[in-house]
Amino acid sequence: MRHGIYVLAIIGTTPAAAQETPRQDTAPAPDVTSTQEPAAEPRRDPQTQVFKGDYIIVGVGLGSFNSYDGSDDRRLMPVAGAMGRVAGRNFRIRGPNVSVDLLRHTPDQHLRFRLSPTLRYGGNRTGNIGDPVVKQLGKLESGFEGGVSVGARYRRFLNPYDSLSIGASVRWDLSGRHGGAAYGAQMSYTTPLSPAFVMGAQISASFVSSKNADYNFSVTPEGSAASGLPVYKAKGGLKELGVGAFTAYDLTGDFRDGGFMIGIGAQYGRLQGSAAESPITSIRGTPNQWVAGGGIAYGF
């Protein structure tokens, strides 16, 4: 569910930082005690500020994840993503998640709203299951989920260069696996510390319907007989609370010029409700879920 979202921390935070980094395009005040004329700092060419108009960022990285929701096993795998703005509309490709903002934006807007259809392919417990007991429950199916996310971002929240974002989303099962839904809410804060260095933090909460919880966390009588785990019927509700942090650095010294950037990020999530109480988690796994990694991206 979280693959590729926090690992490539640079993707999704760089454009805001690029548009709001502290300005360095004015000459310093002259030293009235000096007898020599000070050298004026060159003004930055507006044409080099790639994030003021349409742009694209592509990135690759490496991340460490829990192998499935509730697992205490980890896997290391490559991730990739892209984001940008075309004709005033933003898009994101983060691992298996694709979204396009239907609302147009201009670079100088202080308050922006977002309305984005989303499509995701994937699933939980679909790959190699390292736990020999949980493995007896069998793999779950991958499939498509579709939905919508909405949000708002306010620039210059605490200083002239930062931004505060809030958002909510809903996705429905489109493949007929369980017919349920997943819901999410999040708030993030991003601020540049220099033209080349940006950092931020995020808090989030996720919820699932009863059908979704039953599919992913219940143990049927047949599964109990095969695995030895007790029978369990999962219910919908709050699934996870999370907190994360991320940072990115521009290798050319200024995000506004585009070029190569590197980023690292991490998120800690604590499973709640049926997701934490299920024998899959409480007996064979852990409610503590970590995502961490880093990547490199190029913006133009």
Coordinates of C-alpha atoms in Angstrom, one line a residue:
M1 CA 0.0 0.0 0.0
R2 CA 2.8 2.4 0.9
H3 CA 5.3 1.2 -1.7
G4 CA 7.1 4.1 -3.4
I5 CA 5.3 6.8 -1.5
Y6 CA 7.8 7.7 1.1
V7 CA 10.9 6.1 -0.3
L8 CA 11.3 8.6 -3.1
A9 CA 10.7 11.5 -0.8
I10 CA 12.1 13.9 -3.4
I11 CA 9.1 13.1 -5.6
G12 CA 6.1 15.0 -4.5
T13 CA 8.0 17.6 -2.4
T14 CA 10.5 19.1 -4.8
P15 CA 8.2 21.4 -6.9
A16 CA 6.8 23.2 -3.9
A17 CA 10.3 23.7 -2.6
A18 CA 11.6 24.8 -6.0
Q19 CA 8.9 27.5 -6.3
E20 CA 9.4 28.8 -2.7
T21 CA 13.1 28.5 -2.0
P22 CA 14.8 31.6 -0.5
R23 CA 15.6 34.0 -3.3
Q24 CA 19.2 34.6 -4.3
D25 CA 18.5 36.7 -7.4
T26 CA 19.2 40.2 -5.9
A27 CA 22.5 41.9 -5.4
P28 CA 23.7 42.3 -1.8
A29 CA 23.7 45.7 -0.2
P30 CA 26.9 47.7 -0.8
D31 CA 29.5 48.0 1.9
V32 CA 29.7 51.7 2.5
T33 CA 33.0 51.2 4.4
S34 CA 34.8 49.8 1.3
T35 CA 36.6 51.9 -1.2
Q36 CA 36.0 49.3 -4.0
E37 CA 32.8 48.7 -5.9
P38 CA 31.2 45.4 -4.7
A39 CA 30.6 42.7 -7.4
A40 CA 26.9 42.3 -8.0
E41 CA 25.5 38.8 -7.8
P42 CA 24.1 37.7 -11.2
R43 CA 20.4 37.7 -11.4
R44 CA 18.9 34.3 -12.0
D45 CA 17.6 33.8 -15.5
P46 CA 13.8 33.2 -15.2
Q47 CA 14.1 30.6 -18.0
T48 CA 16.1 28.4 -15.7
Q49 CA 13.4 28.2 -13.1
V50 CA 11.9 25.0 -14.6
F51 CA 9.1 24.6 -12.0
K52 CA 7.5 27.9 -12.9
G53 CA 5.8 26.3 -15.9
D54 CA 5.3 22.7 -17.1
Y55 CA 7.9 20.3 -15.8
I56 CA 8.5 16.6 -15.3
I57 CA 10.5 14.8 -12.5
V58 CA 11.5 11.1 -12.9
G59 CA 13.1 9.1 -10.1
V60 CA 14.3 5.7 -9.0
G61 CA 15.3 4.4 -5.7
L62 CA 15.6 1.5 -3.2
G63 CA 13.2 0.8 -0.3
S64 CA 12.7 -1.4 2.7
F65 CA 9.2 -2.5 3.5
N66 CA 7.2 -5.0 5.6
S67 CA 6.5 -7.8 3.2
Y68 CA 2.7 -7.6 3.9
D69 CA 0.5 -5.7 6.2
G70 CA 1.1 -7.0 9.7
S71 CA 4.3 -8.8 8.8
D72 CA 7.5 -8.7 10.9
D73 CA 9.5 -9.8 7.8
R74 CA 11.1 -7.2 5.5
R75 CA 12.0 -7.0 1.9
L76 CA 14.3 -4.7 -0.1
M77 CA 13.1 -3.8 -3.6
P78 CA 13.5 -1.1 -6.2
V79 CA 10.9 1.6 -6.6
A80 CA 10.2 4.2 -9.3
G81 CA 8.0 7.2 -9.9
A82 CA 7.4 10.4 -11.8
M83 CA 5.4 13.6 -11.4
G84 CA 5.0 16.9 -13.1
R85 CA 2.7 19.5 -14.5
V86 CA 1.4 19.5 -18.1
A87 CA -0.9 22.3 -19.4
G88 CA -1.4 23.5 -15.8
R89 CA -2.5 20.1 -14.5
N90 CA -0.4 18.0 -12.1
F91 CA 0.1 14.3 -12.3
R92 CA 1.8 11.7 -10.1
I93 CA 3.1 8.2 -10.7
R94 CA 4.3 6.7 -7.4
G95 CA 5.0 3.0 -7.7
P96 CA 1.6 1.3 -8.6
N97 CA -0.4 4.5 -8.0
V98 CA -1.4 7.0 -10.7
S99 CA -3.3 10.2 -10.2
V100 CA -4.1 13.3 -12.3
D101 CA -5.3 16.6 -10.9
L102 CA -8.4 17.8 -12.8
L103 CA -7.9 21.4 -11.5
R104 CA -5.5 23.8 -13.2
H105 CA -2.9 25.7 -11.2
T106 CA -0.7 28.7 -11.7
P107 CA 2.8 28.8 -10.0
D108 CA 2.0 31.9 -7.9
Q109 CA -1.2 30.6 -6.3
H110 CA -1.0 30.7 -2.5
L111 CA -4.0 28.4 -1.9
R112 CA -4.5 25.5 -4.2
F113 CA -7.2 22.8 -4.3
R114 CA -6.8 19.4 -5.7
L115 CA -9.3 16.9 -7.2
S116 CA -7.6 13.8 -8.5
P117 CA -9.0 10.6 -9.9
T118 CA -6.6 7.7 -8.8
L119 CA -5.9 4.2 -10.1
R120 CA -3.8 1.7 -8.3
Y121 CA -2.7 -1.9 -9.1
G122 CA -1.5 -4.2 -6.4
G123 CA -2.5 -6.0 -3.3
N124 CA -1.6 -7.3 0.1
R125 CA 0.1 -10.7 0.7
T126 CA 0.4 -11.4 -3.0
G127 CA 4.2 -12.1 -3.2
N128 CA 6.6 -14.3 -1.4
I129 CA 5.3 -15.0 2.2
G130 CA 8.3 -15.7 4.4
D131 CA 6.3 -16.7 7.5
P132 CA 5.6 -20.5 7.2
V133 CA 2.4 -20.3 9.2
V134 CA 0.9 -17.3 7.4
K135 CA 1.9 -19.0 4.1
Q136 CA -0.6 -21.8 4.9
L137 CA -3.4 -19.2 4.6
G138 CA -2.5 -18.8 0.9
K139 CA -1.8 -15.8 -1.2
L140 CA -4.3 -13.1 -1.9
E141 CA -5.0 -11.7 -5.4
S142 CA -3.7 -8.6 -6.9
G143 CA -6.1 -6.2 -8.6
F144 CA -7.1 -2.7 -9.5
E145 CA -8.5 -0.1 -7.2
G146 CA -9.9 3.2 -8.4
G147 CA -11.1 6.3 -6.6
V148 CA -10.6 9.9 -6.0
S149 CA -8.5 12.1 -3.7
V150 CA -9.1 15.7 -2.7
G151 CA -7.0 18.2 -0.9
A152 CA -5.7 21.8 -0.4
R153 CA -2.2 23.3 -0.1
Y154 CA -1.5 26.6 1.5
R155 CA 1.9 28.3 0.8
R156 CA 3.6 30.7 3.2
F157 CA 2.1 29.1 6.3
L158 CA 4.9 29.8 8.8
N159 CA 7.5 31.5 6.7
P160 CA 7.6 32.9 3.1
Y161 CA 8.8 29.6 1.6
D162 CA 6.9 26.8 3.3
S163 CA 3.6 25.0 2.6
L164 CA 1.0 23.0 4.5
S165 CA -1.1 20.4 2.8
I166 CA -4.2 18.4 3.8
G167 CA -6.0 15.7 1.9
A168 CA -8.4 12.8 1.9
S169 CA -8.9 9.8 -0.5
V170 CA -11.1 6.9 -1.1
R171 CA -10.5 3.8 -3.3
W172 CA -12.8 1.0 -4.3
D173 CA -12.0 -2.5 -5.4
L174 CA -12.5 -2.7 -9.1
S175 CA -11.4 -6.3 -9.6
G176 CA -14.0 -8.2 -7.6
R177 CA -11.6 -9.5 -5.0
H178 CA -13.5 -8.3 -1.9
G179 CA -15.8 -5.4 -3.1
G180 CA -14.6 -3.2 -0.3
A181 CA -13.0 0.2 0.1
A182 CA -10.0 2.0 1.6
Y183 CA -10.0 5.5 2.9
G184 CA -7.2 7.8 3.9
A185 CA -6.5 11.2 5.4
Q186 CA -3.2 13.0 5.7
M187 CA -1.5 16.3 6.5
S188 CA 2.0 17.3 5.5
Y189 CA 4.3 20.3 6.0
T190 CA 7.3 21.1 3.8
T191 CA 9.9 23.9 4.1
P192 CA 13.2 24.6 2.3
L193 CA 16.2 25.4 4.5
S194 CA 18.2 26.7 1.6
P195 CA 17.9 26.8 -2.2
A196 CA 19.3 23.2 -2.3
F197 CA 17.9 21.6 0.8
V198 CA 14.3 20.8 1.7
M199 CA 12.7 18.8 4.4
G200 CA 9.2 17.9 5.6
A201 CA 7.0 15.7 7.8
Q202 CA 3.6 14.0 7.4
I203 CA 0.9 12.4 9.6
S204 CA -1.7 10.1 8.2
A205 CA -4.6 7.8 9.1
S206 CA -6.1 5.0 7.0
F207 CA -9.5 3.3 7.3
V208 CA -11.0 0.2 5.6
S209 CA -14.5 -1.2 5.0
S210 CA -15.6 -4.5 6.6
K211 CA -15.2 -6.3 3.3
N212 CA -11.7 -5.0 2.9
A213 CA -10.7 -5.9 6.4
D214 CA -12.3 -9.4 6.1
Y215 CA -10.4 -10.1 3.0
N216 CA -7.0 -9.1 4.3
F217 CA -7.1 -10.0 8.0
S218 CA -9.7 -12.7 8.7
V219 CA -8.7 -16.3 9.4
T220 CA -11.4 -18.7 8.1
P221 CA -12.1 -22.1 9.6
E222 CA -10.3 -23.6 6.6
G223 CA -7.3 -21.3 7.1
S224 CA -7.3 -22.1 10.8
A225 CA -7.1 -25.8 10.1
A226 CA -4.3 -25.4 7.6
S227 CA -2.2 -22.9 9.7
G228 CA -3.1 -23.6 13.3
L229 CA -4.0 -20.0 13.8
P230 CA -7.3 -19.3 15.6
V231 CA -10.4 -18.4 13.6
Y232 CA -10.9 -14.6 13.4
K233 CA -13.4 -12.3 11.7
A234 CA -12.0 -8.9 11.0
K235 CA -14.1 -5.8 11.0
G236 CA -13.8 -2.4 9.3
G237 CA -12.7 0.8 10.8
L238 CA -9.4 2.5 11.6
K239 CA -6.6 0.5 10.2
E240 CA -3.4 2.5 10.7
L241 CA -1.9 5.7 12.1
G242 CA 1.4 6.9 10.6
V243 CA 4.0 9.6 10.9
G244 CA 6.8 10.2 8.4
A245 CA 9.7 12.5 7.6
F246 CA 11.6 13.2 4.4
T247 CA 14.4 15.4 3.0
A248 CA 15.9 16.1 -0.4
Y249 CA 19.0 17.8 -1.7
D250 CA 19.6 19.3 -5.1
L251 CA 23.0 18.3 -6.5
T252 CA 23.4 21.5 -8.6
G253 CA 22.8 23.7 -5.6
D254 CA 19.3 25.1 -6.5
F255 CA 16.0 23.2 -7.0
R256 CA 14.7 25.9 -9.3
D257 CA 17.3 24.9 -12.0
G258 CA 16.0 21.3 -12.2
G259 CA 18.7 18.7 -12.7
F260 CA 19.6 15.8 -10.4
M261 CA 18.3 15.6 -6.9
I262 CA 18.6 13.0 -4.1
G263 CA 16.1 12.2 -1.3
I264 CA 15.6 10.0 1.6
G265 CA 12.4 9.3 3.6
A266 CA 10.9 7.1 6.4
Q267 CA 7.5 6.4 7.8
Y268 CA 6.4 4.6 10.9
G269 CA 2.9 3.1 11.0
R270 CA 1.0 1.5 13.8
L271 CA -1.8 -0.9 12.9
Q272 CA -5.1 -0.4 14.7
G273 CA -8.3 -2.3 15.3
S274 CA -8.8 -5.6 13.5
A275 CA -5.6 -5.1 11.5
A276 CA -3.6 -5.2 14.8
E277 CA -5.8 -7.8 16.6
S278 CA -5.8 -10.4 13.7
P279 CA -3.7 -13.5 14.5
I280 CA -1.8 -12.7 11.3
T281 CA -0.4 -9.6 13.1
S282 CA -0.8 -10.3 16.8
I283 CA 0.6 -13.9 16.8
R284 CA 2.8 -14.1 13.8
G285 CA 3.7 -10.5 13.0
T286 CA 3.8 -7.0 14.5
P287 CA 1.6 -3.9 14.4
N288 CA 4.7 -1.8 13.9
Q289 CA 5.2 -1.1 10.2
W290 CA 8.2 0.7 8.7
V291 CA 9.0 2.1 5.3
A292 CA 12.4 3.6 4.6
G293 CA 14.7 4.2 1.7
G294 CA 16.1 6.8 -0.7
G295 CA 16.4 7.6 -4.4
I296 CA 17.7 9.9 -7.1
A297 CA 15.6 12.0 -9.4
Y298 CA 16.0 14.3 -12.4
G299 CA 13.8 17.4 -13.0
F300 CA 13.4 19.3 -16.3

